[in-house]
Amino acid sequence: MPQKSRIEDINNMIIKIASGDFDHKIEISDSFDEIDAIVSGINMLGEELKATVIAKNYLKSIFEGIVDMLIIFDEHFLIKEVNNKVTEILGIDESQLLGQPIENLFTLDDTKVIEKIKKGIANKGSLYNQETSFVNVNGDNIPVSISLSLLKDNNDSEKGFILIAKDLKHVLLTADALKQKNTELQTLVYKVSHDLKGPVASVMGLLELVDMAGDDLQSIKNYLDHIKKSLYKLNHTILSLFEYSLSSQPNFEVSSVTLKTLLEEVLSSYANYPGMSDMKIDLDILPSLSLMTGKKLLISLFQHIIENAINFRATHNKISQLKIKASTQGKSISISFEDNGMGMDKHVLARAFDMFYRGNEVSKGSGLGLFIAKSNVEKLGGEIKIKSKVDVGTEIIILLPSLTGSKITIS
């Protein structure tokens, strides 16, 4: 082959390698002259570049596959590389992070941690599970646990540092939720012992008075009326605890529920409830509106809201009203319960969903009603909001999704 043609082949090969075609090769002649030596070197270069690119791509896939934030610094603690998790959690573009000092990751008042990092690296070459906070693009603190160690090259020379940061936000939220549940459990134990022992002690005392009354039928009748009230209170507490237990269960059965039919059943169960005869109920729901949800939890939810509307119904000779409306909102159903009852001031409203909170002296319930209602809504994957004004009324709005991926149906 003419020398000029072989040189053109070499030029073409260099162009192909530069474009990423590392598999392109030139055959070496039998004479193995100076041009062949160049060709052999270029062939080897292509092989090395191919291996380097494969290794780099492999490392990059590992780098991006790490679920925690991973940051590489140079020996001056300037950011050289970050994985996608860093930009995702902090909301900061990679271009804005590269070349920045380590201090920019942390909150302004966390200089002690930065000093500890540098001291730990200097003394031990590593630092493990140090809890601190990064700051995101909005200036919010992101709680993290960081581990940092030296990076070395093949000659065992220091080339920088690698930092892995675990986002602790979900861990802390879980811990807070557990703490809240423990507080609720302690409150429950205390309150149950009080609300169960009180009526039982009252009944026992009244029974003794009945024995002492002899033939005084009027006194016996009065004592029995008091016993009836105590037993009613005891029964109400036990039922509330049962419903609380129901809302605390991890699993529940999901079925298709037709809203209007279910609400009519719940309302009819209150036909003989004290004060129900004074209520005017307006039910504005399409007969065919239905969704997949937990029926038992939904019944409990409706009962507590309706019962509250009856117990705190309108005074001052107003006609007591309860308007119940439902409509579709995207893939969810919005249900509104609006009454014209006593209402709540802002202080009572702020604690309306608290466990065992009774914001009104008229209240004779367990203080679990709206707490259970909120628990049920959250368990059903929904949201609940409440608006109220004294002597004007209260509106409770519930947003419920259709569970198991089913759509809201209106036939």
Short mmCIF file of C-alpha atoms in Angstrom, two decimals:
data_model
loop_
_atom_site.label_atom_id
_atom_site.label_comp_id
_atom_site.label_asym_id
_atom_site.label_seq_id
_atom_site.Cartn_x
_atom_site.Cartn_y
_atom_site.Cartn_z
CA MET A 1 0.00 0.00 0.00
CA PRO A 2 1.38 3.44 -0.91
CA GLN A 3 2.73 5.42 2.04
CA LYS A 4 0.46 8.40 1.27
CA SER A 5 -2.63 6.17 1.44
CA ARG A 6 -1.52 4.68 4.77
CA ILE A 7 -1.03 8.16 6.24
CA GLU A 8 -4.57 9.07 5.11
CA ASP A 9 -5.81 5.90 6.84
CA ILE A 10 -4.06 7.02 10.04
CA ASN A 11 -5.65 10.48 9.79
CA ASN A 12 -9.10 8.93 9.27
CA MET A 13 -8.55 6.60 12.21
CA ILE A 14 -7.62 9.50 14.50
CA ILE A 15 -10.81 11.30 13.43
CA LYS A 16 -12.90 8.16 14.16
CA ILE A 17 -11.30 7.70 17.59
CA ALA A 18 -11.93 11.38 18.35
CA SER A 19 -15.62 10.86 17.45
CA GLY A 20 -15.83 7.86 19.82
CA ASP A 21 -15.39 4.96 17.39
CA PHE A 22 -12.80 3.11 19.48
CA ASP A 23 -13.32 -0.21 17.67
CA HIS A 24 -11.89 1.09 14.38
CA LYS A 25 -8.53 -0.54 13.62
CA ILE A 26 -5.85 -0.38 10.88
CA GLU A 27 -4.08 -3.56 9.83
CA ILE A 28 -0.34 -3.72 10.37
CA SER A 29 1.80 -4.77 7.40
CA ASP A 30 4.23 -7.67 7.44
CA SER A 31 7.20 -5.33 7.18
CA PHE A 32 6.29 -3.52 10.43
CA ASP A 33 7.98 -0.27 9.48
CA GLU A 34 7.82 3.13 11.22
CA ILE A 35 4.26 3.76 10.00
CA ASP A 36 3.23 0.35 11.32
CA ALA A 37 4.68 1.30 14.70
CA ILE A 38 2.53 4.47 14.68
CA VAL A 39 -0.51 2.40 13.63
CA SER A 40 0.14 -0.09 16.44
CA GLY A 41 0.36 2.75 18.96
CA ILE A 42 -2.89 4.31 17.73
CA ASN A 43 -4.64 0.90 17.84
CA MET A 44 -3.52 0.49 21.46
CA LEU A 45 -4.65 4.03 22.24
CA GLY A 46 -8.12 3.17 20.92
CA GLU A 47 -8.28 0.10 23.17
CA GLU A 48 -7.21 2.09 26.23
CA LEU A 49 -9.69 4.86 25.53
CA LYS A 50 -12.45 2.31 25.07
CA ALA A 51 -11.61 0.67 28.42
CA THR A 52 -11.43 4.09 30.09
CA VAL A 53 -14.83 5.17 28.76
CA ILE A 54 -16.45 1.88 29.77
CA ALA A 55 -14.97 2.19 33.27
CA LYS A 56 -16.03 5.82 33.50
CA ASN A 57 -19.59 5.01 32.41
CA TYR A 58 -19.70 2.13 34.88
CA LEU A 59 -18.54 4.35 37.71
CA LYS A 60 -20.97 7.08 36.68
CA SER A 61 -23.89 4.60 36.80
CA ILE A 62 -22.81 3.61 40.33
CA PHE A 63 -22.35 7.26 41.26
CA GLU A 64 -25.89 8.18 40.17
CA GLY A 65 -27.38 4.97 41.54
CA ILE A 66 -26.50 5.80 45.14
CA VAL A 67 -29.69 6.75 46.99
CA ASP A 68 -27.91 9.19 49.30
CA MET A 69 -26.29 12.51 48.42
CA LEU A 70 -22.73 12.01 47.19
CA ILE A 71 -20.26 14.89 46.85
CA ILE A 72 -16.60 14.84 45.81
CA PHE A 73 -14.22 17.64 46.96
CA ASP A 74 -10.69 18.42 45.93
CA GLU A 75 -7.86 18.80 48.48
CA HIS A 76 -8.96 22.41 49.09
CA PHE A 77 -12.52 21.33 49.96
CA LEU A 78 -13.94 22.75 46.74
CA ILE A 79 -16.81 20.77 45.18
CA LYS A 80 -15.69 18.81 42.08
CA GLU A 81 -18.71 16.56 41.45
CA VAL A 82 -22.15 15.79 42.84
CA ASN A 83 -24.75 13.14 42.03
CA ASN A 84 -28.36 13.80 41.03
CA LYS A 85 -29.60 13.26 44.58
CA VAL A 86 -27.78 16.42 45.72
CA THR A 87 -29.46 18.65 43.14
CA GLU A 88 -32.82 16.93 43.76
CA ILE A 89 -32.83 17.45 47.55
CA LEU A 90 -31.15 20.85 47.70
CA GLY A 91 -32.89 22.21 44.59
CA ILE A 92 -29.59 23.72 43.37
CA ASP A 93 -28.21 23.18 39.85
CA GLU A 94 -24.95 21.26 39.56
CA SER A 95 -23.34 24.22 37.78
CA GLN A 96 -24.00 26.41 40.83
CA LEU A 97 -22.35 23.89 43.16
CA LEU A 98 -19.19 22.99 41.25
CA GLY A 99 -16.15 24.91 42.41
CA GLN A 100 -17.89 26.12 45.56
CA PRO A 101 -16.34 25.60 49.05
CA ILE A 102 -17.76 23.01 51.44
CA GLU A 103 -19.03 25.81 53.69
CA ASN A 104 -21.74 26.69 51.16
CA LEU A 105 -23.55 23.41 51.84
CA PHE A 106 -24.15 24.08 55.52
CA THR A 107 -26.19 26.57 57.50
CA LEU A 108 -24.38 29.76 58.46
CA ASP A 109 -24.31 28.85 62.17
CA ASP A 110 -22.77 25.41 61.60
CA THR A 111 -19.09 26.43 61.48
CA LYS A 112 -18.28 23.98 64.29
CA VAL A 113 -19.25 21.04 62.07
CA ILE A 114 -17.02 22.28 59.26
CA GLU A 115 -14.12 22.58 61.72
CA LYS A 116 -14.86 19.08 63.00
CA ILE A 117 -14.87 17.71 59.43
CA LYS A 118 -11.49 19.22 58.59
CA LYS A 119 -10.01 18.16 61.93
CA GLY A 120 -11.36 14.60 61.56
CA ILE A 121 -9.91 14.30 58.06
CA ALA A 122 -6.55 15.67 59.21
CA ASN A 123 -6.31 13.29 62.20
CA LYS A 124 -8.02 10.09 61.03
CA GLY A 125 -8.64 10.53 57.33
CA SER A 126 -12.38 10.04 57.83
CA LEU A 127 -15.49 11.11 59.70
CA TYR A 128 -18.63 8.99 60.18
CA ASN A 129 -22.32 9.66 60.95
CA GLN A 130 -21.97 13.28 61.93
CA GLU A 131 -25.45 14.82 62.23
CA THR A 132 -25.81 18.35 60.89
CA SER A 133 -27.91 20.32 58.38
CA PHE A 134 -27.52 21.34 54.76
CA VAL A 135 -29.34 24.39 53.44
CA ASN A 136 -31.52 24.13 50.31
CA VAL A 137 -32.24 26.68 47.59
CA ASN A 138 -35.05 28.22 49.70
CA GLY A 139 -32.84 28.64 52.76
CA ASP A 140 -34.54 25.78 54.62
CA ASN A 141 -32.52 23.42 56.79
CA ILE A 142 -32.27 19.80 55.61
CA PRO A 143 -31.22 17.49 58.48
CA VAL A 144 -28.50 15.07 57.33
CA SER A 145 -26.03 12.52 58.63
CA ILE A 146 -22.68 12.83 56.85
CA SER A 147 -19.72 10.50 56.42
CA LEU A 148 -16.50 11.73 54.77
CA SER A 149 -13.23 10.04 53.80
CA LEU A 150 -10.06 10.62 51.78
CA LEU A 151 -9.74 9.89 48.06
CA LYS A 152 -6.34 8.61 46.87
CA ASP A 153 -4.86 7.87 43.45
CA ASN A 154 -2.92 4.78 42.36
CA ASN A 155 0.24 6.19 43.94
CA ASP A 156 -1.52 6.54 47.31
CA SER A 157 -1.44 10.33 47.01
CA GLU A 158 -4.34 12.36 48.42
CA LYS A 159 -6.57 13.68 45.66
CA GLY A 160 -9.54 14.99 47.63
CA PHE A 161 -12.48 13.76 49.67
CA ILE A 162 -15.76 11.93 49.18
CA LEU A 163 -18.80 12.82 51.30
CA ILE A 164 -22.00 10.81 51.61
CA ALA A 165 -24.98 12.58 53.23
CA LYS A 166 -28.12 10.73 54.31
CA ASP A 167 -31.31 12.79 54.34
CA LEU A 168 -32.74 12.49 57.88
CA LYS A 169 -35.96 14.41 57.20
CA HIS A 170 -38.11 11.28 56.86
CA VAL A 171 -36.38 9.63 59.83
CA LEU A 172 -37.09 12.65 62.03
CA LEU A 173 -40.70 12.86 60.79
CA THR A 174 -41.16 9.19 61.68
CA ALA A 175 -39.62 9.79 65.11
CA ASP A 176 -41.89 12.79 65.69
CA ALA A 177 -44.92 10.76 64.62
CA LEU A 178 -43.92 7.97 67.01
CA LYS A 179 -43.45 10.47 69.82
CA GLN A 180 -46.89 11.91 69.07
CA LYS A 181 -48.44 8.42 69.14
CA ASN A 182 -46.77 7.67 72.47
CA THR A 183 -48.14 10.93 73.90
CA GLU A 184 -51.60 10.05 72.60
CA LEU A 185 -51.35 6.58 74.14
CA GLN A 186 -50.37 7.99 77.54
CA THR A 187 -53.24 10.47 77.35
CA LEU A 188 -55.59 7.68 76.32
CA VAL A 189 -54.63 5.45 79.25
CA TYR A 190 -55.08 8.30 81.74
CA LYS A 191 -58.37 9.48 80.23
CA VAL A 192 -59.84 5.99 79.89
CA SER A 193 -59.11 5.18 83.52
CA HIS A 194 -60.88 8.41 84.51
CA ASP A 195 -63.87 8.16 82.13
CA LEU A 196 -64.51 4.49 82.86
CA LYS A 197 -63.97 4.55 86.61
CA GLY A 198 -66.13 7.66 87.10
CA PRO A 199 -69.45 6.25 85.77
CA VAL A 200 -68.82 2.83 87.34
CA ALA A 201 -68.19 4.40 90.76
CA SER A 202 -71.29 6.55 90.28
CA VAL A 203 -73.47 3.54 89.43
CA MET A 204 -72.16 1.58 92.41
CA GLY A 205 -72.89 4.48 94.75
CA LEU A 206 -76.38 4.98 93.32
CA LEU A 207 -77.18 1.27 93.67
CA GLU A 208 -76.34 1.52 97.35
CA LEU A 209 -78.74 4.45 97.62
CA VAL A 210 -81.42 2.39 95.87
CA ASP A 211 -80.96 -0.33 98.52
CA MET A 212 -81.30 2.30 101.27
CA ALA A 213 -84.40 3.89 99.69
CA GLY A 214 -86.62 1.01 100.73
CA ASP A 215 -90.17 1.61 99.46
CA ASP A 216 -89.58 5.24 98.41
CA LEU A 217 -90.44 4.72 94.73
CA GLN A 218 -89.84 8.37 93.76
CA SER A 219 -86.31 8.32 95.17
CA ILE A 220 -85.64 4.97 93.48
CA LYS A 221 -86.89 6.43 90.16
CA ASN A 222 -84.55 9.41 90.53
CA TYR A 223 -81.60 7.15 91.35
CA LEU A 224 -82.38 4.94 88.33
CA ASP A 225 -82.47 8.03 86.09
CA HIS A 226 -79.00 8.95 87.32
CA ILE A 227 -77.82 5.37 86.80
CA LYS A 228 -79.18 5.50 83.26
CA LYS A 229 -77.22 8.71 82.55
CA SER A 230 -74.02 7.21 84.00
CA LEU A 231 -74.42 4.05 81.93
CA TYR A 232 -75.11 6.15 78.83
CA LYS A 233 -71.88 8.05 79.44
CA LEU A 234 -70.01 4.79 80.03
CA ASN A 235 -71.43 3.30 76.84
CA HIS A 236 -70.50 6.41 74.84
CA THR A 237 -66.92 6.23 76.12
CA ILE A 238 -66.62 2.52 75.28
CA LEU A 239 -68.01 3.08 71.77
CA SER A 240 -65.59 5.98 71.23
CA LEU A 241 -62.68 3.79 72.32
CA PHE A 242 -63.85 1.06 69.95
CA GLU A 243 -63.91 3.55 67.08
CA TYR A 244 -60.49 4.87 68.09
CA SER A 245 -59.23 1.29 67.95
CA LEU A 246 -60.81 0.89 64.51
CA SER A 247 -59.07 4.01 63.19
CA SER A 248 -55.74 2.79 64.60
CA GLN A 249 -55.80 -0.58 62.80
CA PRO A 250 -53.14 -0.79 60.04
CA ASN A 251 -55.46 -2.43 57.50
CA PHE A 252 -59.09 -2.00 56.50
CA GLU A 253 -61.42 -3.40 53.87
CA VAL A 254 -61.95 -1.31 50.75
CA SER A 255 -65.27 -1.49 48.92
CA SER A 256 -67.49 0.58 46.65
CA VAL A 257 -69.58 3.09 48.62
CA THR A 258 -72.53 5.10 47.31
CA LEU A 259 -72.32 8.32 49.33
CA LYS A 260 -75.95 9.40 49.44
CA THR A 261 -77.18 5.93 50.41
CA LEU A 262 -74.59 5.64 53.18
CA LEU A 263 -75.36 9.12 54.57
CA GLU A 264 -79.10 8.38 54.57
CA GLU A 265 -78.40 5.21 56.59
CA VAL A 266 -76.26 7.12 59.09
CA LEU A 267 -78.86 9.91 59.44
CA SER A 268 -81.68 7.40 59.98
CA SER A 269 -79.68 5.78 62.81
CA TYR A 270 -79.95 9.15 64.63
CA ALA A 271 -83.75 9.34 64.31
CA ASN A 272 -84.24 8.98 68.09
CA TYR A 273 -81.08 10.83 69.11
CA PRO A 274 -81.80 13.72 71.52
CA GLY A 275 -82.11 16.93 69.50
CA MET A 276 -82.36 15.25 66.08
CA SER A 277 -86.04 16.18 65.82
CA ASP A 278 -85.01 19.87 65.97
CA MET A 279 -82.69 19.52 62.97
CA LYS A 280 -83.48 20.33 59.35
CA ILE A 281 -81.22 18.20 57.14
CA ASP A 282 -80.50 19.18 53.54
CA LEU A 283 -78.76 16.40 51.60
CA ASP A 284 -77.45 17.63 48.23
CA ILE A 285 -75.67 14.61 46.71
CA LEU A 286 -76.17 12.82 43.40
CA PRO A 287 -77.69 9.36 44.05
CA SER A 288 -75.08 7.69 41.83
CA LEU A 289 -71.95 9.33 43.29
CA SER A 290 -69.67 6.57 44.60
CA LEU A 291 -66.02 5.74 45.31
CA MET A 292 -63.80 2.93 46.56
CA THR A 293 -63.01 3.50 50.23
CA GLY A 294 -63.15 2.03 53.75
CA LYS A 295 -66.86 1.86 54.55
CA LYS A 296 -66.57 1.32 58.33
CA LEU A 297 -64.15 4.23 58.72
CA LEU A 298 -66.42 6.42 56.58
CA ILE A 299 -69.50 5.57 58.69
CA SER A 300 -67.60 6.42 61.88
CA LEU A 301 -66.43 9.69 60.30
CA PHE A 302 -69.96 10.73 59.29
CA GLN A 303 -71.40 9.76 62.69
CA HIS A 304 -69.05 11.99 64.65
CA ILE A 305 -69.58 15.01 62.40
CA ILE A 306 -73.38 14.63 62.39
CA GLU A 307 -73.46 14.03 66.15
CA ASN A 308 -71.46 17.22 66.73
CA ALA A 309 -73.87 19.18 64.54
CA ILE A 310 -76.79 17.91 66.64
CA ASN A 311 -75.14 18.42 70.04
CA PHE A 312 -74.07 21.98 69.22
CA ARG A 313 -77.12 22.93 67.20
CA ALA A 314 -78.52 26.44 66.82
CA THR A 315 -79.90 28.30 69.82
CA HIS A 316 -81.83 31.58 70.21
CA ASN A 317 -84.91 30.16 68.49
CA LYS A 318 -83.13 29.66 65.17
CA ILE A 319 -84.11 26.71 63.00
CA SER A 320 -81.21 24.25 63.31
CA GLN A 321 -79.87 23.31 59.90
CA LEU A 322 -77.28 20.91 58.55
CA LYS A 323 -76.42 21.08 54.84
CA ILE A 324 -74.47 18.14 53.42
CA LYS A 325 -73.07 18.50 49.90
CA ALA A 326 -70.72 16.39 47.82
CA SER A 327 -69.05 16.92 44.45
CA THR A 328 -66.16 15.53 42.42
CA GLN A 329 -62.84 17.35 42.58
CA GLY A 330 -60.34 15.79 40.20
CA LYS A 331 -59.90 12.17 41.25
CA SER A 332 -61.36 12.87 44.71
CA ILE A 333 -64.72 13.68 46.26
CA SER A 334 -65.29 16.82 48.33
CA ILE A 335 -67.89 16.47 51.10
CA SER A 336 -69.10 19.51 53.03
CA PHE A 337 -71.03 19.51 56.35
CA GLU A 338 -72.27 23.04 57.09
CA ASP A 339 -74.42 23.85 60.15
CA ASN A 340 -75.73 27.05 61.69
CA GLY A 341 -75.01 26.00 65.27
CA MET A 342 -73.10 27.50 68.19
CA GLY A 343 -69.79 27.64 66.32
CA MET A 344 -66.33 27.95 67.84
CA ASP A 345 -64.02 30.85 68.59
CA LYS A 346 -60.47 30.83 67.22
CA HIS A 347 -58.97 29.35 70.42
CA VAL A 348 -61.34 26.37 70.45
CA LEU A 349 -61.02 25.99 66.65
CA ALA A 350 -57.23 25.67 66.94
CA ARG A 351 -57.66 22.58 69.15
CA ALA A 352 -60.79 21.12 67.58
CA PHE A 353 -59.03 17.94 66.41
CA ASP A 354 -57.04 17.35 69.63
CA MET A 355 -57.57 14.13 71.54
CA PHE A 356 -60.03 14.46 74.45
CA TYR A 357 -60.43 18.20 73.94
CA ARG A 358 -63.78 19.60 74.98
CA GLY A 359 -64.10 23.21 73.95
CA ASN A 360 -67.65 23.80 75.14
CA GLU A 361 -69.28 23.43 78.54
CA VAL A 362 -72.32 21.99 76.75
CA SER A 363 -70.20 19.05 75.60
CA LYS A 364 -70.96 15.79 77.35
CA GLY A 365 -69.02 13.56 74.95
CA SER A 366 -65.69 11.81 75.27
CA GLY A 367 -63.69 14.52 73.51
CA LEU A 368 -62.67 11.97 70.90
CA GLY A 369 -65.21 12.78 68.18
CA LEU A 370 -63.32 15.12 65.86
CA PHE A 371 -60.01 13.48 66.76
CA ILE A 372 -61.36 10.14 65.46
CA ALA A 373 -62.91 11.90 62.45
CA LYS A 374 -59.53 13.38 61.49
CA SER A 375 -57.75 10.05 62.09
CA ASN A 376 -60.25 8.28 59.82
CA VAL A 377 -59.87 10.85 57.04
CA GLU A 378 -56.07 10.58 57.13
CA LYS A 379 -56.27 6.78 57.14
CA LEU A 380 -58.46 6.99 54.04
CA GLY A 381 -55.79 9.12 52.39
CA GLY A 382 -57.81 12.33 52.53
CA GLU A 383 -57.77 15.79 54.04
CA ILE A 384 -60.11 17.52 56.50
CA LYS A 385 -60.55 21.24 57.14
CA ILE A 386 -62.79 23.12 59.54
CA LYS A 387 -64.12 26.68 59.55
CA SER A 388 -66.25 28.10 62.33
CA LYS A 389 -67.58 31.31 63.86
CA VAL A 390 -69.38 31.76 67.16
CA ASP A 391 -73.20 31.97 66.79
CA VAL A 392 -72.85 31.59 63.00
CA GLY A 393 -71.98 27.94 62.56
CA THR A 394 -69.36 25.44 61.50
CA GLU A 395 -68.34 23.96 58.17
CA ILE A 396 -66.28 20.80 57.87
CA ILE A 397 -64.86 20.01 54.44
CA ILE A 398 -63.49 16.56 53.64
CA LEU A 399 -61.54 15.58 50.54
CA LEU A 400 -61.43 11.83 49.93
CA PRO A 401 -59.65 9.96 47.12
CA SER A 402 -60.96 6.80 45.54
CA LEU A 403 -58.64 4.07 46.81
CA THR A 404 -56.97 1.20 44.87
CA GLY A 405 -56.56 3.43 41.84
CA SER A 406 -60.27 3.40 41.00
CA LYS A 407 -62.05 6.38 39.53
CA ILE A 408 -64.92 8.33 41.05
CA THR A 409 -68.07 7.08 39.37
CA ILE A 410 -71.27 8.92 38.53
CA SER A 411 -73.56 6.61 36.58
#
